[in-house]
mmCIF file of C-alpha atoms and ligand atoms in Angstrom:
data_model
loop_
_atom_site.group_PDB
_atom_site.id
_atom_site.type_symbol
_atom_site.label_atom_id
_atom_site.label_comp_id
_atom_site.label_asym_id
_atom_site.label_seq_id
_atom_site.Cartn_x
_atom_site.Cartn_y
_atom_site.Cartn_z
ATOM 1 C CA THR A 1 -27.680 21.380 25.015
ATOM 2 C CA SER A 2 -28.195 22.172 28.636
ATOM 3 C CA VAL A 3 -26.209 24.659 30.703
ATOM 4 C CA LYS A 4 -25.845 24.982 34.464
ATOM 5 C CA VAL A 5 -24.527 28.005 36.359
ATOM 6 C CA LYS A 6 -24.141 28.837 40.023
ATOM 7 C CA VAL A 7 -24.620 32.319 41.380
ATOM 8 C CA PRO A 8 -23.742 33.593 44.872
ATOM 9 C CA ALA A 9 -25.721 35.420 47.523
ATOM 10 C CA THR A 10 -24.431 38.978 47.946
ATOM 11 C CA SER A 11 -24.267 41.543 50.691
ATOM 12 C CA ALA A 12 -24.512 45.099 49.351
ATOM 13 C CA ASN A 13 -23.411 48.425 50.859
ATOM 14 C CA LEU A 14 -21.079 46.866 53.473
ATOM 15 C CA GLY A 15 -21.803 49.848 55.685
ATOM 16 C CA PRO A 16 -20.747 53.075 53.954
ATOM 17 C CA GLY A 17 -20.892 51.956 50.311
ATOM 18 C CA PHE A 18 -24.578 52.547 49.665
ATOM 19 C CA ASP A 19 -25.370 51.392 46.101
ATOM 20 C CA VAL A 20 -21.631 51.032 45.371
ATOM 21 C CA LEU A 21 -19.971 48.213 47.366
ATOM 22 C CA GLY A 22 -20.933 44.554 47.474
ATOM 23 C CA MET A 23 -19.509 41.191 48.418
ATOM 24 C CA ALA A 24 -20.355 37.683 47.286
ATOM 25 C CA LEU A 25 -21.143 35.149 50.016
ATOM 26 C CA ASP A 26 -20.363 31.436 49.934
ATOM 27 C CA ILE A 27 -24.041 30.517 49.468
ATOM 28 C CA TYR A 28 -25.207 29.683 45.933
ATOM 29 C CA ASN A 29 -28.276 29.209 43.797
ATOM 30 C CA THR A 30 -27.992 27.101 40.673
ATOM 31 C CA VAL A 31 -29.794 27.635 37.376
ATOM 32 C CA GLU A 32 -30.062 24.936 34.712
ATOM 33 C CA MET A 33 -31.381 25.872 31.312
ATOM 34 C CA SER A 34 -32.101 24.105 28.035
ATOM 35 C CA VAL A 35 -34.109 24.773 24.893
ATOM 36 C CA GLU A 36 -37.488 23.041 25.172
ATOM 37 C CA PRO A 37 -38.505 21.461 21.849
ATOM 38 C CA SER A 38 -42.230 21.585 22.687
ATOM 39 C CA GLY A 39 -42.052 25.405 22.404
ATOM 40 C CA THR A 40 -43.340 26.097 25.925
ATOM 41 C CA MET A 41 -41.705 27.914 28.826
ATOM 42 C CA MET A 42 -41.244 25.683 31.859
ATOM 43 C CA VAL A 43 -39.776 26.980 35.120
ATOM 44 C CA GLU A 44 -39.262 24.758 38.125
ATOM 45 C CA SER A 45 -37.941 26.083 41.456
ATOM 46 C CA ILE A 46 -36.868 24.107 44.456
ATOM 47 C CA GLY A 47 -35.478 25.327 47.775
ATOM 48 C CA GLU A 48 -35.834 28.815 49.269
ATOM 49 C CA GLY A 49 -38.961 30.712 48.298
ATOM 50 C CA SER A 50 -40.201 28.060 45.885
ATOM 51 C CA ARG A 51 -43.828 28.664 46.816
ATOM 52 C CA PHE A 52 -43.553 32.400 46.159
ATOM 53 C CA LEU A 53 -41.606 31.796 42.952
ATOM 54 C CA ALA A 54 -44.176 29.294 41.674
ATOM 55 C CA LYS A 55 -46.911 31.871 42.273
ATOM 56 C CA ASN A 56 -45.137 34.760 40.550
ATOM 57 C CA GLY A 57 -43.720 32.624 37.755
ATOM 58 C CA SER A 58 -40.090 33.405 38.681
ATOM 59 C CA LYS A 59 -40.719 36.685 36.881
ATOM 60 C CA MET A 60 -37.383 38.304 37.670
ATOM 61 C CA LEU A 61 -35.364 35.376 36.333
ATOM 62 C CA VAL A 62 -37.548 34.959 33.243
ATOM 63 C CA ASP A 63 -37.341 38.708 32.465
ATOM 64 C CA ALA A 64 -33.545 38.587 32.825
ATOM 65 C CA VAL A 65 -33.306 35.625 30.457
ATOM 66 C CA GLN A 66 -35.523 37.445 27.954
ATOM 67 C CA LYS A 67 -33.313 40.584 28.131
ATOM 68 C CA VAL A 68 -30.295 38.539 27.039
ATOM 69 C CA PHE A 69 -32.204 36.811 24.230
ATOM 70 C CA ASP A 70 -33.598 40.177 23.025
ATOM 71 C CA THR A 71 -30.144 41.788 23.109
ATOM 72 C CA ALA A 72 -28.668 38.857 21.165
ATOM 73 C CA SER A 73 -31.712 38.713 18.798
ATOM 74 C CA PHE A 74 -32.304 35.070 19.665
ATOM 75 C CA ASP A 75 -35.632 33.291 19.948
ATOM 76 C CA PRO A 76 -35.313 29.910 21.655
ATOM 77 C CA GLY A 77 -38.958 28.971 20.990
ATOM 78 C CA GLY A 78 -39.434 27.127 24.266
ATOM 79 C CA LEU A 79 -37.249 26.969 27.325
ATOM 80 C CA ARG A 80 -36.875 24.725 30.335
ATOM 81 C CA ILE A 81 -35.400 26.279 33.482
ATOM 82 C CA ARG A 82 -34.705 24.538 36.747
ATOM 83 C CA GLN A 83 -33.489 26.590 39.691
ATOM 84 C CA HIS A 84 -32.293 25.386 43.062
ATOM 85 C CA ASN A 85 -32.354 28.294 45.501
ATOM 86 C CA ARG A 86 -30.429 28.518 48.735
ATOM 87 C CA ILE A 87 -30.506 32.317 49.114
ATOM 88 C CA PRO A 88 -33.330 33.487 51.413
ATOM 89 C CA LEU A 89 -35.771 35.849 49.662
ATOM 90 C CA PHE A 90 -36.398 39.506 50.647
ATOM 91 C CA ARG A 91 -33.779 39.520 53.405
ATOM 92 C CA GLY A 92 -31.068 41.753 51.883
ATOM 93 C CA MET A 93 -28.956 38.841 50.687
ATOM 94 C CA GLY A 94 -29.218 39.500 46.981
ATOM 95 C CA SER A 95 -31.872 36.950 45.993
ATOM 96 C CA SER A 96 -33.186 39.220 43.229
ATOM 97 C CA ALA A 97 -29.662 39.961 41.965
ATOM 98 C CA ALA A 98 -29.003 36.205 41.929
ATOM 99 C CA ALA A 99 -32.160 35.646 39.885
ATOM 100 C CA ILE A 100 -31.118 38.384 37.430
ATOM 101 C CA ALA A 101 -27.434 37.412 37.211
ATOM 102 C CA GLY A 102 -28.179 33.668 37.194
ATOM 103 C CA GLY A 103 -30.775 34.028 34.450
ATOM 104 C CA MET A 104 -28.549 36.286 32.344
ATOM 105 C CA VAL A 105 -25.390 34.192 32.679
ATOM 106 C CA ALA A 106 -27.244 30.954 31.910
ATOM 107 C CA ALA A 107 -29.024 32.481 28.882
ATOM 108 C CA ASN A 108 -25.747 33.937 27.609
ATOM 109 C CA LEU A 109 -23.945 30.603 28.061
ATOM 110 C CA LEU A 110 -26.678 28.781 26.136
ATOM 111 C CA LEU A 111 -26.114 30.861 22.979
ATOM 112 C CA PRO A 112 -23.062 30.653 23.664
ATOM 113 C CA ASN A 113 -21.644 33.889 25.057
ATOM 114 C CA PRO A 114 -22.619 36.692 22.637
ATOM 115 C CA LEU A 115 -22.476 39.247 25.487
ATOM 116 C CA THR A 116 -19.367 40.295 27.388
ATOM 117 C CA ALA A 117 -19.188 40.395 31.192
ATOM 118 C CA GLU A 118 -19.414 44.210 31.013
ATOM 119 C CA GLU A 119 -22.546 44.042 28.872
ATOM 120 C CA LEU A 120 -24.153 41.587 31.285
ATOM 121 C CA LEU A 121 -23.326 43.885 34.207
ATOM 122 C CA MET A 122 -24.902 46.893 32.496
ATOM 123 C CA LEU A 123 -28.073 44.944 31.630
ATOM 124 C CA ALA A 124 -28.290 43.497 35.143
ATOM 125 C CA ALA A 125 -27.655 46.804 36.947
ATOM 126 C CA LYS A 126 -30.266 48.513 34.789
ATOM 127 C CA MET A 127 -32.791 45.845 35.664
ATOM 128 C CA GLU A 128 -32.096 45.956 39.411
ATOM 129 C CA GLY A 129 -31.696 49.756 39.580
ATOM 130 C CA HIS A 130 -28.394 49.640 41.488
ATOM 131 C CA PRO A 131 -25.236 47.654 40.730
ATOM 132 C CA ASP A 132 -23.979 46.656 44.188
ATOM 133 C CA ASN A 133 -25.612 43.193 44.318
ATOM 134 C CA VAL A 134 -25.514 42.204 40.646
ATOM 135 C CA ALA A 135 -21.788 43.051 40.280
ATOM 136 C CA PRO A 136 -20.552 40.646 43.000
ATOM 137 C CA ALA A 137 -23.241 38.135 41.919
ATOM 138 C CA LEU A 138 -21.626 38.139 38.462
ATOM 139 C CA PHE A 139 -17.953 38.384 39.440
ATOM 140 C CA GLY A 140 -17.631 37.021 43.005
ATOM 141 C CA GLY A 141 -15.402 38.462 45.723
ATOM 142 C CA PHE A 142 -15.576 42.107 46.734
ATOM 143 C CA VAL A 143 -16.664 44.542 44.023
ATOM 144 C CA ILE A 144 -16.803 48.322 43.764
ATOM 145 C CA ALA A 145 -19.379 49.278 41.125
ATOM 146 C CA SER A 146 -20.145 52.835 40.096
ATOM 147 C CA GLN A 147 -23.195 53.453 37.939
ATOM 148 C CA ASN A 148 -23.948 56.482 35.799
ATOM 149 C CA GLY A 149 -27.172 55.933 33.885
ATOM 150 C CA ASP A 150 -26.671 52.773 31.832
ATOM 151 C CA ASP A 151 -22.910 52.878 32.248
ATOM 152 C CA VAL A 152 -21.317 50.848 35.057
ATOM 153 C CA ARG A 153 -17.612 50.808 35.917
ATOM 154 C CA TYR A 154 -16.298 48.250 38.360
ATOM 155 C CA THR A 155 -13.216 46.974 40.138
ATOM 156 C CA ARG A 156 -12.955 43.614 41.813
ATOM 157 C CA ILE A 157 -10.759 42.908 44.822
ATOM 158 C CA GLU A 158 -9.942 39.552 46.385
ATOM 159 C CA PRO A 159 -10.611 39.949 50.114
ATOM 160 C CA PRO A 160 -8.217 38.331 52.625
ATOM 161 C CA PRO A 161 -8.890 34.558 52.899
ATOM 162 C CA SER A 162 -9.038 34.785 56.706
ATOM 163 C CA LEU A 163 -12.173 36.935 56.485
ATOM 164 C CA LYS A 164 -15.314 35.009 57.487
ATOM 165 C CA VAL A 165 -18.914 36.152 57.550
ATOM 166 C CA VAL A 166 -21.713 35.428 60.017
ATOM 167 C CA VAL A 167 -25.206 36.292 58.772
ATOM 168 C CA ALA A 168 -28.244 36.715 61.028
ATOM 169 C CA VAL A 169 -31.334 36.205 58.883
ATOM 170 C CA PRO A 170 -34.505 37.383 60.639
ATOM 171 C CA ALA A 171 -37.713 35.444 60.078
ATOM 172 C CA PHE A 172 -39.471 38.513 58.635
ATOM 173 C CA THR A 173 -39.068 39.859 55.106
ATOM 174 C CA LEU A 174 -38.403 43.455 54.057
ATOM 175 C CA PRO A 175 -38.793 44.359 50.377
ATOM 176 C CA THR A 176 -35.900 46.529 49.156
ATOM 177 C CA LYS A 177 -38.382 48.984 47.665
ATOM 178 C CA LYS A 178 -39.876 49.690 51.080
ATOM 179 C CA SER A 179 -36.447 49.910 52.707
ATOM 180 C CA ARG A 180 -35.397 52.536 50.124
ATOM 181 C CA THR A 181 -38.404 54.804 50.638
ATOM 182 C CA VAL A 182 -37.214 55.752 54.165
ATOM 183 C CA ILE A 183 -33.923 57.223 52.919
ATOM 184 C CA PRO A 184 -34.116 60.976 52.299
ATOM 185 C CA ALA A 185 -33.361 62.229 48.786
ATOM 186 C CA ARG A 186 -31.023 64.884 50.243
ATOM 187 C CA VAL A 187 -28.419 64.247 52.907
ATOM 188 C CA PRO A 188 -26.115 66.649 54.776
ATOM 189 C CA LEU A 189 -22.824 67.291 52.973
ATOM 190 C CA LYS A 190 -20.866 66.306 56.080
ATOM 191 C CA ASP A 191 -22.546 62.878 56.059
ATOM 192 C CA ALA A 192 -21.668 62.393 52.382
ATOM 193 C CA VAL A 193 -18.067 63.397 53.134
ATOM 194 C CA PHE A 194 -17.983 61.020 56.103
ATOM 195 C CA ASN A 195 -19.131 58.103 53.924
ATOM 196 C CA MET A 196 -16.665 58.918 51.137
ATOM 197 C CA GLY A 197 -13.871 58.728 53.688
ATOM 198 C CA ARG A 198 -15.162 55.440 55.088
ATOM 199 C CA VAL A 199 -15.508 53.879 51.612
ATOM 200 C CA GLY A 200 -11.907 54.834 50.867
ATOM 201 C CA LEU A 201 -10.738 53.280 54.136
ATOM 202 C CA LEU A 202 -12.799 50.133 53.557
ATOM 203 C CA VAL A 203 -11.541 49.496 50.024
ATOM 204 C CA SER A 204 -7.948 50.002 51.063
ATOM 205 C CA ALA A 205 -8.378 47.907 54.251
ATOM 206 C CA LEU A 206 -9.780 44.952 52.277
ATOM 207 C CA ALA A 207 -7.117 45.293 49.579
ATOM 208 C CA ALA A 208 -4.320 45.423 52.158
ATOM 209 C CA GLY A 209 -5.818 42.857 54.549
ATOM 210 C CA ASP A 210 -5.951 45.425 57.361
ATOM 211 C CA LEU A 211 -8.911 43.849 59.158
ATOM 212 C CA GLU A 212 -8.494 45.935 62.334
ATOM 213 C CA MET A 213 -9.507 48.950 60.249
ATOM 214 C CA LEU A 214 -12.948 47.462 59.458
ATOM 215 C CA ARG A 215 -14.470 48.699 62.721
ATOM 216 C CA HIS A 216 -13.981 52.291 61.564
ATOM 217 C CA ALA A 217 -14.148 51.697 57.837
ATOM 218 C CA MET A 218 -17.641 50.203 57.965
ATOM 219 C CA GLU A 219 -19.302 53.135 59.691
ATOM 220 C CA ASP A 220 -22.101 54.756 57.723
ATOM 221 C CA ARG A 221 -24.289 57.835 57.894
ATOM 222 C CA LEU A 222 -26.228 57.553 54.636
ATOM 223 C CA HIS A 223 -28.739 54.743 55.092
ATOM 224 C CA GLN A 224 -28.637 52.597 58.227
ATOM 225 C CA GLN A 225 -29.804 55.271 60.665
ATOM 226 C CA TYR A 226 -32.922 55.825 58.548
ATOM 227 C CA ARG A 227 -33.589 52.098 58.261
ATOM 228 C CA MET A 228 -33.241 51.389 62.002
ATOM 229 C CA PRO A 229 -37.008 51.670 62.693
ATOM 230 C CA LEU A 230 -37.682 48.955 60.095
ATOM 231 C CA ILE A 231 -35.407 46.454 61.859
ATOM 232 C CA PRO A 232 -36.208 46.300 65.588
ATOM 233 C CA GLY A 233 -33.126 45.794 67.754
ATOM 234 C CA LEU A 234 -30.622 46.513 64.985
ATOM 235 C CA ASP A 235 -28.215 48.576 67.088
ATOM 236 C CA GLU A 236 -28.361 45.968 69.868
ATOM 237 C CA VAL A 237 -27.512 43.249 67.349
ATOM 238 C CA PHE A 238 -24.495 45.298 66.232
ATOM 239 C CA ALA A 239 -23.384 45.792 69.846
ATOM 240 C CA ALA A 240 -23.873 42.108 70.691
ATOM 241 C CA ALA A 241 -21.765 41.015 67.709
ATOM 242 C CA CYS A 242 -19.050 43.492 68.646
ATOM 243 C CA ASN A 243 -18.990 42.257 72.272
ATOM 244 C CA ALA A 244 -18.672 38.683 71.022
ATOM 245 C CA GLY A 245 -15.585 39.600 69.006
ATOM 246 C CA ALA A 246 -16.846 40.593 65.548
ATOM 247 C CA LEU A 247 -14.545 42.900 63.550
ATOM 248 C CA ALA A 248 -17.542 44.908 62.287
ATOM 249 C CA SER A 249 -21.254 44.477 61.607
ATOM 250 C CA THR A 250 -23.654 46.047 59.166
ATOM 251 C CA LEU A 251 -27.097 45.724 57.692
ATOM 252 C CA SER A 252 -26.810 43.416 54.700
ATOM 253 C CA GLY A 253 -28.046 45.387 51.694
ATOM 254 C CA ALA A 254 -31.453 46.865 52.462
ATOM 255 C CA GLY A 255 -31.917 44.406 55.369
ATOM 256 C CA PRO A 256 -33.299 42.906 57.442
ATOM 257 C CA ALA A 257 -30.333 40.470 57.526
ATOM 258 C CA VAL A 258 -27.243 41.586 59.429
ATOM 259 C CA ILE A 259 -23.723 40.475 58.560
ATOM 260 C CA SER A 260 -20.736 40.433 60.870
ATOM 261 C CA PHE A 261 -17.163 40.025 59.714
ATOM 262 C CA VAL A 262 -15.001 37.760 61.856
ATOM 263 C CA THR A 263 -11.729 35.864 61.712
ATOM 264 C CA GLU A 264 -12.652 33.708 64.743
ATOM 265 C CA ASN A 265 -15.499 33.261 67.261
ATOM 266 C CA SER A 266 -18.086 32.778 64.466
ATOM 267 C CA GLU A 267 -20.290 30.649 66.655
ATOM 268 C CA ALA A 268 -20.342 33.073 69.608
ATOM 269 C CA VAL A 269 -20.991 36.035 67.307
ATOM 270 C CA GLY A 270 -23.892 34.213 65.666
ATOM 271 C CA GLU A 271 -25.384 33.169 68.984
ATOM 272 C CA MET A 272 -25.170 36.716 70.403
ATOM 273 C CA MET A 273 -26.819 38.186 67.297
ATOM 274 C CA ARG A 274 -29.562 35.565 67.524
ATOM 275 C CA ARG A 275 -30.204 36.404 71.182
ATOM 276 C CA ALA A 276 -30.217 40.161 70.537
ATOM 277 C CA PHE A 277 -32.869 39.781 67.834
ATOM 278 C CA GLY A 278 -34.676 37.364 70.181
ATOM 279 C CA ARG A 279 -34.942 40.055 72.864
ATOM 280 C CA HIS A 280 -37.051 41.975 70.347
ATOM 281 C CA GLY A 281 -39.249 38.963 69.664
ATOM 282 C CA ILE A 282 -37.572 38.259 66.329
ATOM 283 C CA ASP A 283 -36.547 34.708 65.462
ATOM 284 C CA CYS A 284 -33.528 34.440 63.259
ATOM 285 C CA ARG A 285 -31.444 31.874 61.504
ATOM 286 C CA ILE A 286 -27.650 32.100 61.722
ATOM 287 C CA ILE A 287 -25.516 31.248 58.698
ATOM 288 C CA GLU A 288 -21.755 30.940 59.158
ATOM 289 C CA THR A 289 -20.196 31.495 55.770
ATOM 290 C CA ALA A 290 -17.275 33.069 53.911
ATOM 291 C CA VAL A 291 -16.625 35.289 50.921
ATOM 292 C CA GLY A 292 -18.127 33.770 47.745
ATOM 293 C CA ARG A 293 -16.506 33.141 44.385
HETATM 294 N N1 HSE B 1 -27.899 49.321 47.847
HETATM 295 C C1 HSE B 1 -29.184 48.696 47.928
HETATM 296 C C2 HSE B 1 -29.950 49.282 49.089
HETATM 297 C C3 HSE B 1 -29.016 47.213 48.132
HETATM 298 O O1 HSE B 1 -29.365 49.437 50.152
HETATM 299 O O2 HSE B 1 -31.121 49.604 48.931
HETATM 300 C C4 HSE B 1 -30.306 46.456 48.168
HETATM 301 O O3 HSE B 1 -30.022 45.092 48.459
#
């Protein structure tokens, strides 16, 4: 038997929800998997990052697959995996979460399905170190995921269908690890309080479809200000998107991609973000997309 799964790109944090909030985007990788009778492990990648993935042996995906097999005490002997990637790597769009979630869901489906969705989430969040990309990668839509050690609790909300997303994907990469080292281990209490308030507003705005609230609800004081020096022109990109009619903009995950929420004017918002990055000598690709499933 052969199984095939699709897994979405994700945008984590969404402004204030550092390591807690995430949204699936309408951009998908696919993973096909079958038991290989010859007993060898064969991984083939096409699309985004295939050269890098060939060199590193698609380690993240293979490790994720192995975690599921170990947990289910299953030894496939050999395995054939074919992935088609459309999510840009190392840009803050959840490519590693997609590798983890895609590998785990495909491996689980092959067996078939010894692990529950909750068990997959806990394994995936443990592997990634934070749950805010893997949760929407597994469940789609907008997800609130709260992790305490190995335990992860989550709630999924269906965002309003009118909500569209414009992503500016800079040509340079920024590993999440590096983008996390700049955030201080201690933050002022008033900043933590500010973000708690904004997260509350954001969850309720998306649940109620109150899109006008996003401009306030997506403000953040826990991570973006520290990451600004890593992404030249970031505040100008935010301002440009806002002037072009975006509802709100934020760093996507750990960056360097920026997402803007819109209900209209996608093209103008994308073009203004592209030009703002351009003024800092940064080429970027614009992707007009929507919330993923
Ligand atoms: N919450 C994580 C971070 C997401 O901001 O580092 C990484 O994509």
